Amino acid sequence: MPLPVPDNEESMAVCRRFCGPCPSFKPNKLNEYEPHALFCARGKSQKPMSEIENKGCSCFGCDLFPKYQLEKGYFCMPDKI
Ligand code: SF4
Ligand code: SF4
């Protein structure tokens, strides 16, 4: 079972390194919608799922992924997988 990811600056610093350059993040302008990033802790993007294009996910390389036993990835767009 996944463990809860803390919503704090330390997690954000890691997330920036992976969600930031993720092929889906910038093209979909996910930074312009709540919760901006750290989707594994904060939940999916508030951008309408119909307007998000799945171009891949970099969560699988993120240090928090194994640390918190995360599963599936695509936390910003769970409806798209
Ligand atoms: S697992 Fe994904 S959403 Fe969570 S911190 Fe890492 S890159 Fe960001
Ligand atoms: S949660 Fe995954 S798909 Fe979404 S922006 Fe972060 S790395 Fe990309």
Short mmCIF file of N, CA, C and O and ligand atoms in Angstrom, two decimals:
data_model
loop_
_atom_site.label_atom_id
_atom_site.label_comp_id
_atom_site.label_asym_id
_atom_site.label_seq_id
_atom_site.Cartn_x
_atom_site.Cartn_y
_atom_site.Cartn_z
N MET A 1 0.85 -1.21 0.00
CA MET A 1 0.00 0.00 0.00
C MET A 1 0.88 1.25 0.00
O MET A 1 1.86 1.32 0.73
N PRO A 2 0.51 2.26 -0.77
CA PRO A 2 1.28 3.51 -0.75
C PRO A 2 1.18 4.18 0.63
O PRO A 2 0.16 4.06 1.31
N LEU A 3 2.25 4.85 0.99
CA LEU A 3 2.27 5.62 2.24
C LEU A 3 1.94 7.07 1.90
O LEU A 3 2.16 7.51 0.78
N PRO A 4 1.42 7.83 2.87
CA PRO A 4 1.10 9.23 2.58
C PRO A 4 2.37 10.06 2.33
O PRO A 4 3.32 9.96 3.09
N VAL A 5 2.34 10.83 1.26
CA VAL A 5 3.48 11.69 0.93
C VAL A 5 3.28 13.03 1.63
O VAL A 5 2.22 13.65 1.49
N PRO A 6 4.25 13.48 2.42
CA PRO A 6 4.10 14.77 3.10
C PRO A 6 4.06 15.92 2.10
O PRO A 6 4.85 15.95 1.16
N ASP A 7 3.11 16.82 2.30
CA ASP A 7 2.99 18.00 1.45
C ASP A 7 3.84 19.10 2.09
O ASP A 7 3.34 19.91 2.87
N ASN A 8 5.12 19.07 1.78
CA ASN A 8 6.01 20.07 2.37
C ASN A 8 7.08 20.49 1.36
O ASN A 8 7.12 19.98 0.23
N GLU A 9 7.92 21.42 1.77
CA GLU A 9 8.91 22.00 0.87
C GLU A 9 9.93 20.96 0.43
O GLU A 9 10.42 20.98 -0.71
N GLU A 10 10.24 20.03 1.32
CA GLU A 10 11.21 18.98 0.98
C GLU A 10 10.67 18.12 -0.17
O GLU A 10 11.39 17.80 -1.12
N SER A 11 9.40 17.73 -0.07
CA SER A 11 8.80 16.94 -1.15
C SER A 11 8.72 17.77 -2.44
O SER A 11 8.97 17.25 -3.54
N MET A 12 8.39 19.04 -2.31
CA MET A 12 8.29 19.91 -3.48
C MET A 12 9.63 20.01 -4.20
O MET A 12 9.68 20.04 -5.43
N ALA A 13 10.70 20.08 -3.41
CA ALA A 13 12.03 20.21 -4.01
C ALA A 13 12.33 18.98 -4.87
O ALA A 13 12.94 19.10 -5.94
N VAL A 14 11.90 17.82 -4.43
CA VAL A 14 12.10 16.59 -5.22
C VAL A 14 11.17 16.60 -6.43
O VAL A 14 11.58 16.32 -7.56
N CYS A 15 9.92 16.96 -6.18
CA CYS A 15 8.93 16.95 -7.26
C CYS A 15 9.34 17.86 -8.42
O CYS A 15 9.18 17.49 -9.58
N ARG A 16 9.87 19.01 -8.12
CA ARG A 16 10.29 19.95 -9.16
C ARG A 16 11.27 19.31 -10.14
O ARG A 16 11.31 19.66 -11.31
N ARG A 17 12.08 18.38 -9.64
CA ARG A 17 13.09 17.74 -10.47
C ARG A 17 12.49 16.69 -11.40
O ARG A 17 13.16 16.22 -12.33
N PHE A 18 11.26 16.26 -11.12
CA PHE A 18 10.66 15.19 -11.92
C PHE A 18 9.39 15.63 -12.63
O PHE A 18 9.28 15.47 -13.84
N CYS A 19 8.41 16.18 -11.91
CA CYS A 19 7.24 16.73 -12.59
C CYS A 19 7.67 17.87 -13.50
O CYS A 19 7.12 18.01 -14.61
N GLY A 20 8.63 18.67 -13.08
CA GLY A 20 9.04 19.84 -13.86
C GLY A 20 9.39 19.50 -15.30
O GLY A 20 8.79 20.02 -16.23
N PRO A 21 10.35 18.60 -15.51
CA PRO A 21 10.72 18.23 -16.88
C PRO A 21 9.88 17.11 -17.49
O PRO A 21 10.17 16.66 -18.61
N CYS A 22 8.87 16.65 -16.81
CA CYS A 22 8.00 15.58 -17.33
C CYS A 22 7.39 16.02 -18.67
O CYS A 22 6.98 17.17 -18.81
N PRO A 23 7.31 15.12 -19.64
CA PRO A 23 6.78 15.50 -20.96
C PRO A 23 5.32 15.95 -20.95
O PRO A 23 4.87 16.60 -21.89
N SER A 24 4.59 15.61 -19.89
CA SER A 24 3.18 16.03 -19.82
C SER A 24 3.00 17.36 -19.10
O SER A 24 1.97 18.02 -19.27
N PHE A 25 3.95 17.77 -18.30
CA PHE A 25 3.75 18.90 -17.38
C PHE A 25 3.65 20.24 -18.11
O PHE A 25 2.62 20.91 -18.07
N LYS A 26 4.69 20.60 -18.82
CA LYS A 26 4.71 21.93 -19.47
C LYS A 26 3.72 22.02 -20.63
O LYS A 26 2.98 23.01 -20.72
N PRO A 27 3.66 21.02 -21.53
CA PRO A 27 2.71 21.14 -22.65
C PRO A 27 1.26 21.30 -22.18
O PRO A 27 0.47 21.96 -22.84
N ASN A 28 0.93 20.74 -21.04
CA ASN A 28 -0.44 20.86 -20.52
C ASN A 28 -0.60 22.04 -19.56
O ASN A 28 -1.69 22.25 -19.00
N LYS A 29 0.50 22.80 -19.35
CA LYS A 29 0.47 23.97 -18.47
C LYS A 29 -0.11 23.64 -17.09
O LYS A 29 -0.92 24.39 -16.53
N LEU A 30 0.30 22.49 -16.55
CA LEU A 30 -0.27 22.05 -15.27
C LEU A 30 0.10 22.97 -14.12
O LEU A 30 -0.60 23.03 -13.11
N ASN A 31 1.18 23.74 -14.31
CA ASN A 31 1.59 24.71 -13.28
C ASN A 31 0.55 25.83 -13.10
O ASN A 31 0.54 26.51 -12.09
N GLU A 32 -0.32 26.00 -14.10
CA GLU A 32 -1.30 27.09 -14.04
C GLU A 32 -2.59 26.69 -13.31
O GLU A 32 -3.49 27.50 -13.16
N TYR A 33 -2.67 25.46 -12.91
CA TYR A 33 -3.88 24.96 -12.24
C TYR A 33 -3.51 24.38 -10.88
O TYR A 33 -2.46 23.76 -10.74
N GLU A 34 -4.40 24.54 -9.91
CA GLU A 34 -4.20 23.87 -8.63
C GLU A 34 -4.12 22.37 -8.85
O GLU A 34 -4.81 21.87 -9.74
N PRO A 35 -3.33 21.64 -8.08
CA PRO A 35 -2.45 22.10 -7.01
C PRO A 35 -1.02 22.37 -7.49
O PRO A 35 -0.12 22.35 -6.70
N HIS A 36 -0.84 22.62 -8.82
CA HIS A 36 0.42 23.03 -9.44
C HIS A 36 1.44 21.91 -9.58
O HIS A 36 2.08 21.78 -10.62
N ALA A 37 1.66 21.15 -8.52
CA ALA A 37 2.62 20.04 -8.56
C ALA A 37 2.40 19.17 -7.32
O ALA A 37 1.39 19.33 -6.63
N LEU A 38 3.29 18.26 -7.08
CA LEU A 38 3.21 17.35 -5.93
C LEU A 38 1.85 16.62 -5.89
O LEU A 38 1.19 16.53 -4.86
N PHE A 39 1.46 16.17 -7.05
CA PHE A 39 0.15 15.55 -7.23
C PHE A 39 -0.02 14.27 -6.41
O PHE A 39 -1.13 13.91 -6.04
N CYS A 40 1.09 13.59 -6.12
CA CYS A 40 1.00 12.35 -5.34
C CYS A 40 0.56 12.64 -3.91
O CYS A 40 -0.01 11.77 -3.24
N ALA A 41 0.79 13.85 -3.43
CA ALA A 41 0.36 14.24 -2.08
C ALA A 41 -0.94 15.03 -2.12
O ALA A 41 -1.81 14.87 -1.26
N ARG A 42 -1.08 15.88 -3.14
CA ARG A 42 -2.18 16.86 -3.16
C ARG A 42 -3.37 16.44 -4.01
O ARG A 42 -4.43 17.07 -3.96
N GLY A 43 -3.20 15.41 -4.80
CA GLY A 43 -4.28 14.96 -5.67
C GLY A 43 -4.13 15.50 -7.08
O GLY A 43 -3.22 16.25 -7.39
N LYS A 44 -5.07 15.11 -7.92
CA LYS A 44 -4.94 15.37 -9.36
C LYS A 44 -5.06 16.86 -9.70
O LYS A 44 -5.53 17.66 -8.88
N SER A 45 -4.69 17.17 -10.92
CA SER A 45 -4.79 18.54 -11.41
C SER A 45 -6.25 18.95 -11.52
O SER A 45 -7.11 18.14 -11.86
N GLN A 46 -6.51 20.22 -11.27
CA GLN A 46 -7.86 20.76 -11.42
C GLN A 46 -8.16 21.13 -12.88
O GLN A 46 -9.29 21.49 -13.20
N LYS A 47 -7.16 21.03 -13.74
CA LYS A 47 -7.44 21.24 -15.16
C LYS A 47 -8.39 20.13 -15.62
O LYS A 47 -8.21 18.96 -15.23
N PRO A 48 -9.42 20.46 -16.42
CA PRO A 48 -10.34 19.41 -16.86
C PRO A 48 -9.58 18.26 -17.53
O PRO A 48 -8.74 18.50 -18.40
N MET A 49 -9.87 17.06 -17.11
CA MET A 49 -9.14 15.88 -17.63
C MET A 49 -9.26 15.78 -19.15
O MET A 49 -8.34 15.31 -19.82
N SER A 50 -10.38 16.24 -19.70
CA SER A 50 -10.59 16.17 -21.15
C SER A 50 -9.61 17.08 -21.90
O SER A 50 -9.40 16.91 -23.10
N GLU A 51 -9.01 18.04 -21.18
CA GLU A 51 -8.08 18.99 -21.81
C GLU A 51 -6.62 18.62 -21.57
O GLU A 51 -5.72 19.34 -21.99
N ILE A 52 -6.40 17.53 -20.84
CA ILE A 52 -5.03 17.10 -20.58
C ILE A 52 -4.66 15.99 -21.55
O ILE A 52 -5.42 15.04 -21.75
N GLU A 53 -3.48 16.17 -22.17
CA GLU A 53 -2.99 15.13 -23.07
C GLU A 53 -1.89 14.33 -22.38
O GLU A 53 -0.93 14.91 -21.86
N ASN A 54 -2.05 13.04 -22.35
CA ASN A 54 -1.08 12.16 -21.71
C ASN A 54 0.15 12.01 -22.61
O ASN A 54 0.08 11.40 -23.68
N LYS A 55 1.27 12.58 -22.18
CA LYS A 55 2.51 12.48 -22.95
C LYS A 55 3.58 11.72 -22.17
O LYS A 55 4.76 11.81 -22.47
N GLY A 56 3.15 11.02 -21.12
CA GLY A 56 4.09 10.26 -20.31
C GLY A 56 4.25 10.85 -18.93
O GLY A 56 3.80 11.97 -18.67
N CYS A 57 4.85 10.08 -18.05
CA CYS A 57 4.96 10.45 -16.64
C CYS A 57 6.36 10.14 -16.14
O CYS A 57 6.88 9.06 -16.40
N SER A 58 6.96 11.09 -15.42
CA SER A 58 8.31 10.91 -14.89
C SER A 58 8.33 10.50 -13.43
O SER A 58 9.40 10.41 -12.82
N CYS A 59 7.15 10.26 -12.85
CA CYS A 59 7.10 9.89 -11.43
C CYS A 59 7.90 8.64 -11.12
O CYS A 59 8.42 8.49 -10.01
N PHE A 60 8.00 7.74 -12.10
CA PHE A 60 8.64 6.45 -11.83
C PHE A 60 10.13 6.59 -11.49
O PHE A 60 10.71 5.72 -10.86
N GLY A 61 10.74 7.71 -11.90
CA GLY A 61 12.13 7.95 -11.57
C GLY A 61 12.32 8.80 -10.33
O GLY A 61 13.44 9.02 -9.88
N CYS A 62 11.22 9.30 -9.79
CA CYS A 62 11.26 10.21 -8.64
C CYS A 62 11.65 9.47 -7.37
O CYS A 62 11.19 8.35 -7.13
N ASP A 63 12.47 10.11 -6.55
CA ASP A 63 12.93 9.49 -5.30
C ASP A 63 11.77 9.16 -4.36
O ASP A 63 11.86 8.24 -3.55
N LEU A 64 10.69 9.94 -4.45
CA LEU A 64 9.56 9.71 -3.54
C LEU A 64 8.75 8.48 -3.94
O LEU A 64 8.00 7.94 -3.13
N PHE A 65 8.91 8.05 -5.17
CA PHE A 65 8.09 6.93 -5.67
C PHE A 65 8.38 5.64 -4.90
O PHE A 65 7.46 5.06 -4.30
N PRO A 66 9.63 5.21 -4.83
CA PRO A 66 9.91 4.02 -3.99
C PRO A 66 9.83 4.33 -2.50
O PRO A 66 9.40 3.48 -1.71
N LYS A 67 10.24 5.55 -2.12
CA LYS A 67 10.28 5.88 -0.68
C LYS A 67 8.90 5.72 -0.03
O LYS A 67 8.79 5.26 1.10
N TYR A 68 7.86 6.11 -0.76
CA TYR A 68 6.49 6.02 -0.21
C TYR A 68 5.68 4.90 -0.86
O TYR A 68 4.46 4.87 -0.77
N GLN A 69 6.41 4.00 -1.51
CA GLN A 69 5.78 2.81 -2.11
C GLN A 69 4.62 3.19 -3.02
O GLN A 69 3.54 2.58 -2.97
N LEU A 70 4.85 4.23 -3.82
CA LEU A 70 3.79 4.73 -4.69
C LEU A 70 3.53 3.74 -5.83
O LEU A 70 4.41 2.95 -6.19
N GLU A 71 2.35 3.81 -6.37
CA GLU A 71 1.94 2.90 -7.45
C GLU A 71 1.30 3.70 -8.57
O GLU A 71 0.71 4.76 -8.35
N LYS A 72 1.43 3.18 -9.78
CA LYS A 72 0.71 3.67 -10.98
C LYS A 72 1.28 4.93 -11.60
O LYS A 72 1.33 5.05 -12.82
N GLY A 73 1.69 5.94 -10.80
CA GLY A 73 2.12 7.21 -11.38
C GLY A 73 0.95 7.99 -11.94
O GLY A 73 -0.21 7.75 -11.58
N TYR A 74 1.25 8.95 -12.81
CA TYR A 74 0.20 9.80 -13.44
C TYR A 74 -0.73 10.41 -12.40
O TYR A 74 -1.94 10.48 -12.61
N PHE A 75 -0.16 10.86 -11.30
CA PHE A 75 -0.99 11.38 -10.20
C PHE A 75 -1.72 12.67 -10.58
O PHE A 75 -2.75 12.98 -9.99
N CYS A 76 -1.20 13.38 -11.57
CA CYS A 76 -1.90 14.61 -12.00
C CYS A 76 -3.12 14.28 -12.85
O CYS A 76 -4.00 15.11 -12.99
N MET A 77 -3.15 13.10 -13.43
CA MET A 77 -4.24 12.76 -14.39
C MET A 77 -4.64 11.29 -14.25
O MET A 77 -4.56 10.53 -15.23
N PRO A 78 -5.08 10.90 -13.08
CA PRO A 78 -5.40 9.48 -12.87
C PRO A 78 -6.50 8.98 -13.81
O PRO A 78 -6.54 7.78 -14.11
N ASP A 79 -7.33 9.89 -14.30
CA ASP A 79 -8.42 9.46 -15.20
C ASP A 79 -7.91 9.13 -16.60
O ASP A 79 -8.66 8.58 -17.40
N LYS A 80 -6.65 9.48 -16.89
CA LYS A 80 -6.15 9.32 -18.25
C LYS A 80 -5.37 8.02 -18.44
O LYS A 80 -4.80 7.79 -19.50
N ILE A 81 -5.31 7.16 -17.41
CA ILE A 81 -4.55 5.91 -17.56
C ILE A 81 -5.47 4.71 -17.40
O ILE A 81 -6.61 4.85 -17.01
S1 SF4 B 1 5.96 10.98 -7.43
FE1 SF4 B 1 5.44 12.36 -9.13
S2 SF4 B 1 3.97 13.83 -8.30
FE2 SF4 B 1 5.02 12.82 -6.58
S3 SF4 B 1 6.75 14.14 -6.08
FE3 SF4 B 1 7.49 12.61 -7.50
S4 SF4 B 1 7.32 13.55 -9.53
FE4 SF4 B 1 6.03 14.74 -8.14
S1 SF4 B 2 2.39 13.40 -11.93
FE1 SF4 B 2 3.56 12.27 -13.47
S2 SF4 B 2 2.49 12.77 -15.40
FE2 SF4 B 2 1.87 14.29 -13.90
S3 SF4 B 2 3.29 16.00 -14.22
FE3 SF4 B 2 4.11 14.71 -12.58
S4 SF4 B 2 5.54 13.35 -13.60
FE4 SF4 B 2 4.19 14.20 -15.16
#
